[in-house]
CSV table of C-alpha atoms in Angstrom, one decimal:
chain,number,residue,atom,x,y,z
A,1,MET,CA,-75.1,64.5,65.9
A,2,SER,CA,-75.5,63.7,62.2
A,3,LEU,CA,-75.0,60.3,60.7
A,4,ALA,CA,-71.8,61.5,59.0
A,5,THR,CA,-70.2,62.5,62.3
A,6,ALA,CA,-71.5,59.5,64.2
A,7,PHE,CA,-69.3,57.1,62.2
A,8,LEU,CA,-66.1,59.3,62.1
A,9,PRO,CA,-63.6,59.8,64.9
A,10,ALA,CA,-63.2,63.4,66.0
A,11,GLN,CA,-60.0,64.1,64.1
A,12,ALA,CA,-61.4,62.6,60.8
A,13,GLN,CA,-64.6,64.7,60.5
A,14,VAL,CA,-63.4,66.7,57.7
A,15,VAL,CA,-65.3,66.3,54.4
A,16,THR,CA,-63.3,67.0,51.3
A,17,PRO,CA,-64.8,69.1,48.5
A,18,ASP,CA,-64.8,66.1,46.2
A,19,SER,CA,-66.6,63.9,48.8
A,20,ARG,CA,-69.8,62.1,47.9
A,21,LEU,CA,-70.9,62.2,51.5
A,22,PRO,CA,-72.9,65.5,51.5
A,23,GLY,CA,-74.9,64.3,48.5
A,24,LEU,CA,-75.6,60.9,50.1
A,25,LEU,CA,-76.7,62.6,53.3
A,26,GLN,CA,-79.1,64.8,51.3
A,27,GLU,CA,-80.5,61.7,49.5
A,28,ARG,CA,-80.9,60.0,52.8
A,29,ALA,CA,-82.8,63.0,54.2
A,30,ILE,CA,-85.2,62.8,51.2
A,31,LEU,CA,-85.7,59.0,51.8
A,32,THR,CA,-86.3,59.7,55.5
A,33,ARG,CA,-89.0,62.2,54.6
A,34,ARG,CA,-90.5,59.7,52.1
A,35,TYR,CA,-90.6,57.1,54.8
A,36,ALA,CA,-92.3,59.5,57.2
A,37,GLU,CA,-94.9,60.3,54.5
A,38,ALA,CA,-95.4,56.6,53.7
A,39,SER,CA,-95.8,55.6,57.3
A,40,ALA,CA,-98.4,58.4,57.9
A,41,GLN,CA,-100.7,57.2,55.1
A,42,ARG,CA,-103.8,55.2,56.0
A,43,HIS,CA,-105.7,54.0,53.0
A,44,SER,CA,-107.3,50.9,54.4
A,45,LEU,CA,-110.9,50.0,53.9
A,46,PHE,CA,-111.1,49.3,57.6
A,47,GLY,CA,-110.5,52.8,58.9
A,48,ASN,CA,-107.3,54.2,60.3
A,49,LYS,CA,-104.9,51.3,59.4
A,50,PRO,CA,-102.3,51.2,56.7
A,51,SER,CA,-103.1,49.3,53.6
A,52,LYS,CA,-100.9,46.6,52.1
A,53,LYS,CA,-99.8,49.2,49.5
A,54,ASP,CA,-99.0,51.7,52.4
A,55,LEU,CA,-97.0,49.1,54.2
A,56,GLN,CA,-95.1,48.2,51.0
A,57,GLU,CA,-94.3,51.9,50.5
A,58,VAL,CA,-93.0,52.0,54.1
A,59,VAL,CA,-90.9,48.9,53.4
A,60,ASP,CA,-89.5,50.4,50.2
A,61,ALA,CA,-88.7,53.6,51.9
A,62,LEU,CA,-86.9,51.8,54.8
A,63,GLN,CA,-85.0,49.6,52.2
A,64,GLY,CA,-84.0,52.8,50.4
A,65,ILE,CA,-82.8,54.3,53.7
A,66,VAL,CA,-80.9,51.1,54.5
A,67,ASP,CA,-79.3,51.0,51.0
A,68,LYS,CA,-78.4,54.7,51.4
A,69,ASP,CA,-76.9,54.1,54.9
A,70,GLN,CA,-74.8,51.3,53.4
A,71,GLN,CA,-73.5,53.7,50.7
A,72,ILE,CA,-72.8,56.3,53.4
A,73,VAL,CA,-70.9,53.7,55.5
A,74,ASP,CA,-68.9,52.7,52.4
A,75,VAL,CA,-68.0,56.3,51.7
A,76,LEU,CA,-67.0,56.7,55.4
A,77,ASN,CA,-64.9,53.6,55.3
A,78,GLU,CA,-63.2,54.7,52.2
A,79,THR,CA,-62.6,58.1,53.8
A,80,ALA,CA,-61.2,56.4,56.8
A,81,ARG,CA,-58.9,54.3,54.6
A,82,GLN,CA,-57.8,57.4,52.8
A,83,ALA,CA,-57.2,59.2,56.1
A,84,GLU,CA,-55.2,56.2,57.3
A,85,THR,CA,-53.1,56.1,54.1
A,86,THR,CA,-52.5,59.9,54.4
A,87,SER,CA,-51.6,59.5,58.0
A,88,VAL,CA,-49.1,56.8,57.2
A,89,ARG,CA,-47.7,58.9,54.4
A,90,LEU,CA,-47.4,61.9,56.6
A,91,ALA,CA,-45.8,59.8,59.3
A,92,ALA,CA,-43.3,58.5,56.8
A,93,THR,CA,-42.6,62.1,55.5
A,94,ALA,CA,-42.2,63.3,59.1
A,95,THR,CA,-39.8,60.5,59.8
A,96,HIS,CA,-37.9,61.3,56.6
A,97,LEU,CA,-37.8,65.0,57.5
A,98,GLU,CA,-36.6,64.2,61.0
A,99,THR,CA,-33.9,62.0,59.7
A,100,SER,CA,-32.9,64.6,57.1
A,101,SER,CA,-32.9,67.3,59.7
A,102,ARG,CA,-30.8,65.2,62.0
A,103,ASP,CA,-28.4,64.4,59.2
A,104,ASP,CA,-28.3,68.1,58.2
A,105,ARG,CA,-27.6,69.1,61.8
A,106,ASN,CA,-24.8,66.4,62.0
A,107,LEU,CA,-23.4,67.5,58.7
A,108,THR,CA,-23.5,71.2,59.7
A,109,ALA,CA,-21.9,70.4,63.1
A,110,GLN,CA,-19.2,68.4,61.4
A,111,ARG,CA,-18.6,71.1,58.8
A,112,LEU,CA,-18.5,73.7,61.5
A,113,ALA,CA,-16.0,71.7,63.5
A,114,GLU,CA,-13.9,71.4,60.3
A,115,LEU,CA,-14.1,75.1,59.7
A,116,GLU,CA,-13.2,75.8,63.4
A,117,ASN,CA,-10.2,73.5,63.1
A,118,GLU,CA,-9.2,75.2,59.8
A,119,ALA,CA,-9.5,78.6,61.4
A,120,GLN,CA,-7.4,77.4,64.4
A,121,ASN,CA,-4.8,76.0,62.0
A,122,LEU,CA,-4.8,79.4,60.1
A,123,ARG,CA,-4.3,81.3,63.3
A,124,GLN,CA,-1.5,78.9,64.3
A,125,ARG,CA,0.1,79.4,60.8
A,126,ASP,CA,-0.3,83.2,61.2
A,127,LYS,CA,1.5,83.1,64.6
A,128,GLN,CA,4.3,81.0,63.1
A,129,GLN,CA,4.6,83.4,60.1
A,130,LEU,CA,4.6,86.3,62.4
A,131,ALA,CA,7.3,84.7,64.6
A,132,ARG,CA,9.3,83.8,61.4
A,133,GLN,CA,8.9,87.4,60.2
A,134,ARG,CA,10.1,88.8,63.5
A,135,ASP,CA,13.1,86.4,63.4
A,136,LEU,CA,13.9,87.5,59.8
A,137,GLN,CA,13.6,91.2,60.8
A,138,ALA,CA,15.9,90.6,63.7
A,139,GLU,CA,18.4,88.9,61.3
A,140,VAL,CA,18.1,91.7,58.9
A,141,SER,CA,18.6,94.2,61.7
A,142,GLU,CA,21.7,92.3,62.9
A,143,ALA,CA,23.0,92.1,59.4
A,144,LYS,CA,22.5,95.8,58.9
A,145,GLN,CA,24.2,96.5,62.2
A,146,GLY,CA,27.0,94.1,61.3
A,147,ARG,CA,27.4,95.8,57.9
A,148,PHE,CA,27.4,99.2,59.6
A,149,VAL,CA,30.1,98.1,62.0
A,150,ARG,CA,32.1,96.6,59.0
A,151,ASP,CA,31.6,99.7,56.9
A,152,ALA,CA,32.6,101.8,59.9
A,153,LEU,CA,35.7,99.7,60.4
A,154,ILE,CA,36.5,99.9,56.7
A,155,ALA,CA,36.0,103.6,56.8
A,156,ALA,CA,38.1,104.0,59.9
A,157,LEU,CA,40.8,101.8,58.5
A,158,ALA,CA,40.7,103.7,55.2
A,159,VAL,CA,41.0,107.0,57.1
A,160,ALA,CA,43.9,105.5,59.1
A,161,CYS,CA,45.6,104.2,56.0
A,162,ALA,CA,45.1,107.5,54.3
A,163,GLY,CA,46.5,109.2,57.4
A,164,LEU,CA,49.5,106.8,57.5
A,165,ALA,CA,50.1,107.3,53.8
A,166,LEU,CA,50.0,111.1,54.3
A,167,ALA,CA,52.2,110.9,57.3
A,168,ARG,CA,54.7,108.8,55.4
A,169,ARG,CA,54.7,111.2,52.6
A,170,ARG,CA,55.4,114.0,54.8
A,171,ARG,CA,58.3,112.2,56.3
A,172,ARG,CA,59.9,111.6,53.1
């Protein structure tokens, strides 16, 4: 496991393209090689022991590694803060979207209910109009029939009057 993944939780192990972490890890690897080389040196007058200069190079290399580790930890902490900020922002956005979605569903359901009521009212009005139209047609039919009977009576009376007038003339 690399040092970068050791400090990050599993879901936060994504390194962004603009992250300084890969560069810092490469620099740390160079410092680690420098430390290994420094600790392997043996320039003492007394044989196979490190000299004071060798030990100072080891200390300098270790200090460089510690400093680089601190920079890496700082970058990781910043990345964690950014991830937390992003997570909070995403949670707020998700909450907003859920609320908007719920509001949209409620509004849609309300509008649908209104449209269904309006459709029911239109169907009811159509039924009333149809009943009214049938009533009017029945009245027109009765009026026509009444007019036909009246016209037939007038015609019959006219024929009877004409017949009476003719009969009267013949008697005279």
